[in-house]
DNA sequence: AAGCTGAGCTGATTTATATCACCAAAAGGA
DNA sequence: TCCTTTTGGTGATATAAATCAGCTCAGCTT
């Protein structure tokens, strides 16, 4: 499944400096520490990158492609938290607590990942307060987003949740009213905490009401205002 | 409503050192910075301490009493995230991001709070990496707990959620099988994301099934194993 | 080509949960 | 003290959403 390769343009962390915002503030010496034992791996669409419950040994930097982050919950139900694109850091809150992975990560497209040893990462965090403070902002930001998601999932009904999910994809993630939907109906259901059947039904409702169109896996938002309205009313 | 007083045993931060775990690692000079402009306030049960949506100007250290942390959601529904006791830090993820308060905090008992200026707090975070790293652990821990809560609230049905709520109170918060329940039925409903009527009904179910007893607001867990079982089955 | 599989889709049915209407008891106010 | 308000409590009803069964269609495999 996993096969190591060197990814173009990512021979070492010095080159990452200009791309990955989290590493921009590091000195060459600090980057050198991260670069030790660093390696990158290419995954094919559909492959799992991190498995919930395993040990956290590396911080992952997403170099190329799109991944989904999800919690494996009751039975075989998943809760899709969000999607990530370059240059996001992956590994989750367990990196700084119990060194366990608390969410699974899978590739939605072909993906390149850079693995940084957690010990080296922590060493730099102990040397450079600004780097640590950036990380706090990173984790805090996630929390704020989780708060909103919790309200959406626990206090809105299905149409409101679906509106939230679609608005997240178009406004936050893809930043476009038309985008290739890399998610299956089941994954949309995981994103909006409903059954697959219900997700299908509500997408059809939205199509009938001319809020969206779906051709193949190309999704277009036709009426953002009305979606916002549905989101607001719950 | 809010009246300033000096709280016994909290004349300045030097004294907090031995009590508040987050401040233990700070040097006298660093504590002196936190102590500048520091003040403490006593609240009566029921009073609001932080209001969601306002500006974050201080980090709050809970010195005495019990508070509830909750998000004000759709309409007038609240989502009760958790309770806090001394010596917890309050203020939320907005302290490190947009300087907004993202959750409300209310006093369940009479409460004493120490207010530390956010600017001073940040100054110390820039000086002492270990302090910052502790904060990362703090915020990360919250995230891990939120993950579990999201699964509970979105994938379990009412009995499972109520079991989770009661187990949280007895095992995590009060660390006792018998405790004074400071929450109203409405607040228990907010904790478990259901209507007040349903919360009442399910508590009665649990009483009938001899899983708990409720005398006044004294709650006893009689059958932890069965509650765990209900929690697990969802 | 035939057969299989999995994804998307839909109507009918069941189930979980919210809502409503109402009552009793407790708590606070005049 | 009585009156009002709030909180806890309960059965009946309505509604949101999951489940079930079955169907089509596209992509594979043999």
XYZ file of C-alpha atoms (C1' of nucleotides) in Angstrom:
528
model
C 0.000 0.000 0.000
C 2.456 2.578 1.216
C 5.473 3.162 -0.963
C 8.128 5.722 -0.225
C 9.228 8.111 -2.952
C 10.833 11.489 -3.057
C 8.254 14.083 -3.958
C 9.260 16.709 -6.508
C 10.204 20.008 -4.952
C 10.440 18.611 -1.453
C 13.994 17.394 -1.057
C 14.272 18.913 2.380
C 12.489 21.297 4.724
C 14.423 24.354 3.604
C 12.283 24.314 0.486
C 9.097 24.013 2.501
C 9.809 27.349 4.142
C 8.220 29.393 1.396
C 5.194 27.153 1.112
C 4.156 25.754 4.456
C 3.091 28.718 6.565
C 3.799 26.975 9.842
C 7.488 26.592 9.035
C 8.126 30.100 7.717
C 9.166 31.505 11.058
C 11.759 28.819 11.759
C 15.504 29.427 11.558
C 17.678 27.267 9.262
C 18.981 25.451 12.355
C 15.449 24.676 13.517
C 14.417 23.522 10.065
C 17.457 21.290 10.017
C 16.148 19.544 13.135
C 12.761 18.926 11.509
C 14.533 17.685 8.416
C 16.305 14.916 10.331
C 14.598 11.547 9.748
C 12.036 13.357 7.621
C 10.544 11.386 4.757
C 7.661 11.712 2.339
C 5.177 9.187 1.056
C 2.765 9.146 -1.836
C -0.695 7.640 -1.353
C -3.316 6.709 -3.909
C -6.896 7.974 -3.636
C -8.841 5.943 -1.110
C -5.856 4.822 0.964
C -5.789 5.407 4.692
C -3.026 7.682 5.967
C -3.658 7.748 9.709
C -5.670 5.195 11.634
C -7.533 6.239 14.762
C -6.234 4.461 17.865
C -2.645 3.965 16.722
C 0.362 5.702 18.258
C 1.272 9.230 17.209
C 4.917 9.186 16.169
C 5.007 11.837 13.453
C 3.540 15.187 12.558
C 2.258 15.030 8.991
C 2.479 17.906 6.565
C 0.146 17.610 3.599
C 2.121 18.519 0.478
C -0.213 17.608 -2.345
C -3.808 16.404 -2.717
C -6.951 16.380 -0.577
C -7.647 14.246 2.485
C -10.642 13.721 4.729
C -10.427 13.729 8.519
C -13.001 11.626 10.315
C -13.750 9.950 13.608
C -14.707 6.295 13.622
C -17.688 6.218 15.948
C -20.400 3.765 17.009
C -20.678 0.561 14.958
C -19.370 1.397 11.520
C -20.579 4.980 11.487
C -18.054 7.733 10.794
C -18.191 11.422 11.584
C -16.451 13.421 8.868
C -14.873 16.436 10.569
C -13.402 18.275 7.600
C -11.253 18.113 4.488
C -7.670 19.335 4.312
C -5.483 20.584 1.482
C -1.808 21.653 1.371
C -0.154 22.927 3.577
C -2.104 21.673 6.477
C -0.582 19.894 9.468
C -2.128 16.539 10.391
C -1.916 14.367 13.457
C -4.533 15.733 15.767
C -4.760 16.787 19.371
C -3.204 13.546 20.596
C 0.216 14.746 19.408
C 0.374 17.005 22.450
C -1.449 14.842 24.970
C -1.426 11.047 25.008
C 0.483 10.470 21.768
C -2.485 8.624 20.318
C -4.181 9.313 17.004
C -7.732 10.482 17.709
C -9.009 10.658 14.160
C -8.460 8.738 10.946
C -7.211 10.398 7.772
C -7.834 9.037 4.257
C -6.813 10.266 0.827
C -9.632 11.591 -1.373
C -7.236 12.197 -4.263
C -3.693 11.019 -4.818
C -1.760 12.594 -1.998
C 1.814 13.402 -0.924
C 2.625 13.564 2.749
C 5.755 14.647 4.583
C 6.411 12.792 7.856
C 8.254 14.739 10.569
C 9.395 12.864 13.679
C 7.328 14.007 16.662
C 10.405 14.138 18.911
C 12.110 16.554 16.545
C 8.935 18.578 16.299
C 8.698 18.825 20.069
C 12.362 19.793 20.273
C 11.704 22.781 18.022
C 8.591 23.650 20.006
C 10.776 23.847 23.098
C 13.267 26.136 21.359
C 10.989 28.560 19.575
C 8.086 30.004 21.544
C 6.604 31.681 18.481
C 6.369 28.302 16.791
C 4.571 26.900 19.822
C 2.244 29.863 19.938
C 1.389 29.310 16.292
C 0.484 25.755 17.155
C -1.824 26.967 19.925
C -3.582 29.154 17.396
C -3.837 26.155 15.087
C -5.384 23.870 17.715
C -7.608 26.672 19.038
C -8.909 27.404 15.587
C -9.911 23.788 15.250
C -11.815 24.034 18.518
C -13.756 27.087 17.400
C -14.758 25.283 14.225
C -15.763 22.221 16.252
C -18.054 24.395 18.382
C -19.929 25.562 15.304
C -20.106 22.037 13.968
C -21.480 20.723 17.252
C -24.276 23.293 17.193
C -25.027 22.480 13.570
C -25.130 18.729 14.161
C -27.017 18.724 17.467
C -29.477 21.590 17.036
C -30.340 21.746 13.344
C -32.404 19.300 11.411
C -31.338 17.596 8.250
C -31.908 20.376 5.735
C -30.013 22.845 7.914
C -27.142 20.439 8.415
C -26.927 19.691 4.698
C -26.902 23.417 3.932
C -24.059 23.835 6.417
C -22.144 20.973 4.843
C -22.502 22.331 1.310
C -21.638 25.873 2.408
C -18.548 24.520 4.152
C -17.434 22.790 0.972
C -18.066 25.723 -1.338
C -17.258 28.757 0.836
C -14.616 27.434 3.216
C -12.871 24.571 1.507
C -13.051 24.926 -2.271
C -13.786 28.669 -2.209
C -15.845 28.316 -5.364
C -19.523 27.894 -6.228
C -18.671 25.009 -8.558
C -16.366 22.234 -7.520
C -15.625 18.583 -8.009
C -17.287 16.694 -5.190
C -14.770 14.110 -4.080
C -17.204 12.699 -1.528
C -19.608 9.798 -1.984
C -23.177 10.096 -0.734
C -22.158 8.066 2.301
C -19.365 10.521 3.036
C -21.732 13.481 2.703
C -23.948 11.653 5.195
C -20.925 11.281 7.508
C -20.267 15.005 7.169
C -23.809 15.957 8.099
C -24.489 13.215 10.661
C -27.424 11.565 8.916
C -28.118 8.294 7.134
C -26.989 7.822 3.540
C -30.603 7.520 2.396
C -31.519 10.816 4.022
C -28.499 12.572 2.517
C -29.509 11.405 -0.956
C -33.082 12.523 -0.404
C -32.104 16.001 0.759
C -29.613 16.546 -2.039
C -32.456 15.686 -4.422
C -34.717 18.158 -2.582
C -32.086 20.849 -3.051
C -31.767 19.988 -6.750
C -35.549 20.113 -7.228
C -35.645 23.500 -5.479
C -32.848 24.726 -7.777
C -30.458 25.433 -4.907
C -27.780 23.220 -6.441
C -27.051 21.108 -9.502
C -25.197 17.815 -9.524
C -23.765 16.505 -12.801
C -21.593 13.464 -12.217
C -19.569 14.581 -9.244
C -19.512 18.247 -10.296
C -21.519 20.241 -7.778
C -22.719 23.799 -8.331
C -24.280 26.080 -5.760
C -27.042 28.015 -7.518
C -28.621 29.892 -4.613
C -26.245 30.676 -1.796
C -28.681 33.083 -0.109
C -31.369 30.460 0.181
C -28.849 27.914 1.513
C -27.708 30.433 4.121
C -31.343 30.978 4.999
C -31.950 27.246 5.459
C -28.784 27.013 7.526
C -29.929 29.868 9.739
C -33.430 28.566 10.290
C -31.988 25.137 11.134
C -24.119 42.193 39.885
C -20.360 42.029 39.829
C -18.621 43.323 42.891
C -14.882 43.297 43.341
C -13.428 41.916 46.550
C -10.149 40.428 47.576
C -10.534 36.700 47.943
C -8.924 35.092 50.951
C -5.613 33.450 50.210
C -5.254 35.083 46.824
C -3.505 38.358 47.435
C -1.187 37.840 44.480
C -0.079 35.195 42.037
C 2.900 34.081 44.103
C 0.404 32.305 46.321
C -1.311 30.657 43.386
C 1.906 28.842 42.508
C 1.273 25.935 44.811
C -2.341 25.572 43.836
C -2.891 26.323 40.163
C -0.994 23.688 38.228
C -0.591 25.863 35.160
C 1.414 28.460 37.057
C 3.710 26.118 38.930
C 6.430 26.175 36.324
C 6.639 29.960 36.139
C 9.533 31.947 37.609
C 8.847 34.697 40.172
C 9.543 37.291 37.484
C 6.997 35.689 35.158
C 4.424 35.425 37.923
C 5.011 39.092 38.646
C 3.971 39.899 35.092
C 0.740 37.934 35.464
C 0.135 39.639 38.776
C 0.145 43.101 37.197
C -3.452 44.397 36.757
C -4.678 41.115 38.171
C -7.926 41.240 40.129
C -10.447 38.801 41.524
C -14.221 38.861 41.614
C -16.811 36.946 43.547
C -20.008 35.830 41.807
C -23.229 34.478 43.238
C -24.736 31.210 41.996
C -26.585 31.760 38.741
C -24.641 34.815 37.624
C -23.014 34.900 34.218
C -19.214 35.196 34.191
C -18.410 35.195 30.487
C -20.845 36.012 27.703
C -20.425 34.390 24.311
C -19.708 36.940 21.587
C -17.962 39.545 23.725
C -14.280 40.420 23.473
C -11.676 38.284 25.202
C -9.541 40.591 27.324
C -8.605 38.344 30.238
C -7.690 34.783 31.037
C -9.802 33.600 33.954
C -8.533 31.322 36.671
C -11.260 29.632 38.677
C -10.321 29.870 42.353
C -13.422 28.643 44.126
C -16.768 27.139 43.171
C -18.244 25.348 40.166
C -19.143 26.849 36.793
C -20.808 25.551 33.670
C -19.447 26.155 30.173
C -22.010 26.227 27.410
C -22.571 27.389 23.862
C -25.637 29.473 23.072
C -26.983 27.854 19.937
C -30.095 28.021 17.777
C -33.063 29.932 19.212
C -32.711 29.754 22.962
C -31.166 26.297 23.057
C -27.864 25.843 24.851
C -25.270 23.117 24.526
C -23.639 22.449 27.877
C -20.031 21.466 27.163
C -18.759 20.712 30.656
C -18.402 21.859 34.247
C -15.208 23.301 35.724
C -13.809 23.448 39.222
C -10.649 25.066 40.636
C -7.994 25.507 39.284
C -9.198 25.491 35.756
C -8.379 28.192 33.204
C -11.341 29.767 31.425
C -11.648 31.909 28.340
C -11.791 29.466 25.519
C -10.087 28.976 22.184
C -10.787 32.563 21.137
C -8.053 33.775 23.488
C -5.481 32.581 20.979
C -7.320 33.291 17.745
C -9.815 36.112 17.244
C -9.916 37.408 20.826
C -13.629 36.630 21.001
C -15.391 34.611 23.666
C -16.802 31.497 22.014
C -18.703 30.082 24.960
C -20.632 31.450 27.897
C -19.705 30.657 31.494
C -22.151 30.796 34.418
C -21.737 30.144 38.123
C -23.489 27.022 39.447
C -22.383 27.787 43.018
C -20.925 30.935 44.525
C -17.656 31.391 42.691
C -14.363 33.269 42.926
C -12.516 34.150 39.753
C -9.101 35.642 39.169
C -8.816 37.854 36.071
C -5.398 37.971 34.362
C -4.853 40.493 31.557
C -4.553 38.654 28.252
C -1.658 40.844 27.133
C 0.348 39.896 30.207
C -0.563 36.270 29.685
C 0.657 36.389 26.099
C 3.843 38.105 27.193
C 4.650 35.183 29.480
C 3.740 32.733 26.727
C 6.349 34.409 24.548
C 8.984 34.142 27.269
C 8.484 30.612 28.543
C 8.090 27.878 25.947
C 7.196 25.283 28.550
C 4.266 27.428 29.630
C 3.087 27.669 26.038
C 3.495 23.947 25.552
C 1.386 23.340 28.624
C -1.296 25.493 27.077
C -1.185 23.434 23.898
C -1.752 20.330 25.987
C -4.643 22.098 27.686
C -6.349 23.098 24.444
C -5.594 19.725 22.847
C -7.113 17.890 25.763
C -10.281 19.877 25.292
C -10.363 18.851 21.648
C -10.034 15.164 22.466
C -12.925 15.458 24.894
C -14.972 17.324 22.292
C -14.415 14.473 19.835
C -15.909 11.980 22.268
C -18.783 14.304 23.016
C -19.541 14.779 19.336
C -19.761 11.032 18.817
C -21.967 10.681 21.870
C -24.325 13.456 20.815
C -24.545 12.631 17.112
C -24.457 8.837 17.097
C -26.130 7.680 20.298
C -29.761 7.881 21.158
C -31.184 9.428 24.271
C -30.519 6.674 26.793
C -26.913 6.382 25.650
C -26.406 10.125 25.794
C -27.935 10.355 29.266
C -25.694 7.524 30.455
C -22.701 9.408 29.072
C -23.791 12.590 30.814
C -24.258 10.914 34.183
C -20.988 8.993 33.878
C -19.216 12.250 33.043
C -20.615 13.876 36.168
C -19.843 10.998 38.517
C -16.603 9.564 37.112
C -14.924 12.582 35.537
C -16.178 15.642 37.338
C -17.277 14.787 40.885
C -15.266 11.547 41.058
C -17.905 10.050 43.326
C -20.954 7.818 42.921
C -23.022 10.221 45.014
C -22.968 13.949 44.427
C -25.031 17.058 44.647
C -26.519 17.704 41.238
C -26.172 21.430 40.672
C -27.936 21.176 37.319
C -31.627 21.685 36.614
C -33.451 19.251 34.355
C -33.146 21.809 31.569
C -29.381 21.940 32.076
C -29.150 18.142 31.995
C -31.064 18.337 28.727
C -28.531 20.898 27.468
C -25.723 18.527 28.465
C -27.209 15.601 26.571
C -28.671 17.503 23.608
C -32.304 16.574 24.103
C -35.524 18.322 25.141
C -36.197 18.958 28.816
C -39.212 16.640 28.697
C -37.139 13.797 27.309
C -34.405 14.309 29.904
C -36.962 14.078 32.716
C -38.474 10.950 31.199
C -35.149 9.169 30.849
C -33.985 10.073 34.339
C -37.235 8.518 35.567
C -36.563 5.435 33.445
C -33.140 5.125 35.060
C -34.668 5.506 38.519
C -37.307 2.866 37.777
C -34.576 0.513 36.542
C -32.584 1.140 39.745
C -29.596 2.578 37.880
C -29.721 5.784 39.893
C -31.600 7.438 42.747
C -32.527 11.101 42.959
C -33.453 12.625 46.302
C -33.804 16.387 46.077
C -30.747 17.251 44.068
C -28.613 14.463 45.532
C -27.850 11.973 42.771
C -26.488 8.472 43.362
C -25.233 6.089 40.722
C -26.389 2.591 41.751
C -25.294 0.533 38.749
C -22.254 1.874 36.947
C -21.798 -1.300 34.893
C -25.258 -1.102 33.434
C -24.815 2.610 32.658
C -21.542 1.823 30.895
C -23.376 -0.858 28.991
C -26.100 1.545 27.888
C -23.449 4.086 26.913
C -21.626 1.495 24.827
C -24.701 0.211 23.026
C -25.703 3.783 22.196
C -22.432 -11.178 -23.621
C -23.829 -12.558 -19.242
C -23.379 -12.039 -14.599
C -21.989 -9.570 -10.639
C -21.255 -5.693 -7.609
C -21.719 -1.259 -5.583
C -23.541 3.377 -5.849
C -27.342 6.146 -6.351
C -32.192 6.555 -5.849
C -37.157 6.148 -4.128
C -41.609 4.884 -1.690
C -43.423 2.623 2.402
C -42.932 1.704 7.141
C -41.218 2.037 11.733
C -39.005 4.271 15.412
C -37.071 7.886 18.122
C -37.829 12.148 19.749
C -39.991 16.725 20.104
C -43.939 18.999 21.124
C -48.195 19.884 23.380
C -51.398 20.096 27.115
C -51.879 19.668 31.503
C -51.034 18.950 36.592
C -48.505 19.071 41.162
C -45.264 20.721 44.099
C -41.930 23.963 45.455
C -40.113 28.512 45.717
C -40.262 33.293 45.853
C -42.838 37.935 46.338
C -46.289 41.125 47.953
C -50.769 34.526 54.414
C -52.049 34.035 49.510
C -50.708 34.531 44.899
C -47.578 33.900 41.204
C -43.897 31.814 38.989
C -40.873 28.256 38.230
C -39.521 23.502 38.157
C -40.502 18.740 37.867
C -43.427 15.410 35.955
C -46.701 12.634 32.712
C -49.708 10.899 28.869
C -51.155 11.839 24.144
C -49.907 13.366 19.694
C -47.152 14.958 15.889
C -43.028 14.888 13.282
C -38.328 14.067 11.928
C -35.427 10.713 10.500
C -33.805 5.842 10.215
C -34.663 1.670 8.288
C -36.211 -1.510 4.864
C -37.112 -3.282 0.370
C -36.611 -2.926 -4.108
C -35.089 -0.744 -8.365
C -31.765 1.253 -11.988
C -27.553 1.987 -13.894
C -22.501 2.038 -14.503
C -18.375 -0.393 -14.168
C -16.035 -4.885 -13.583
C -15.063 -9.676 -14.076
C -15.310 -13.924 -16.287
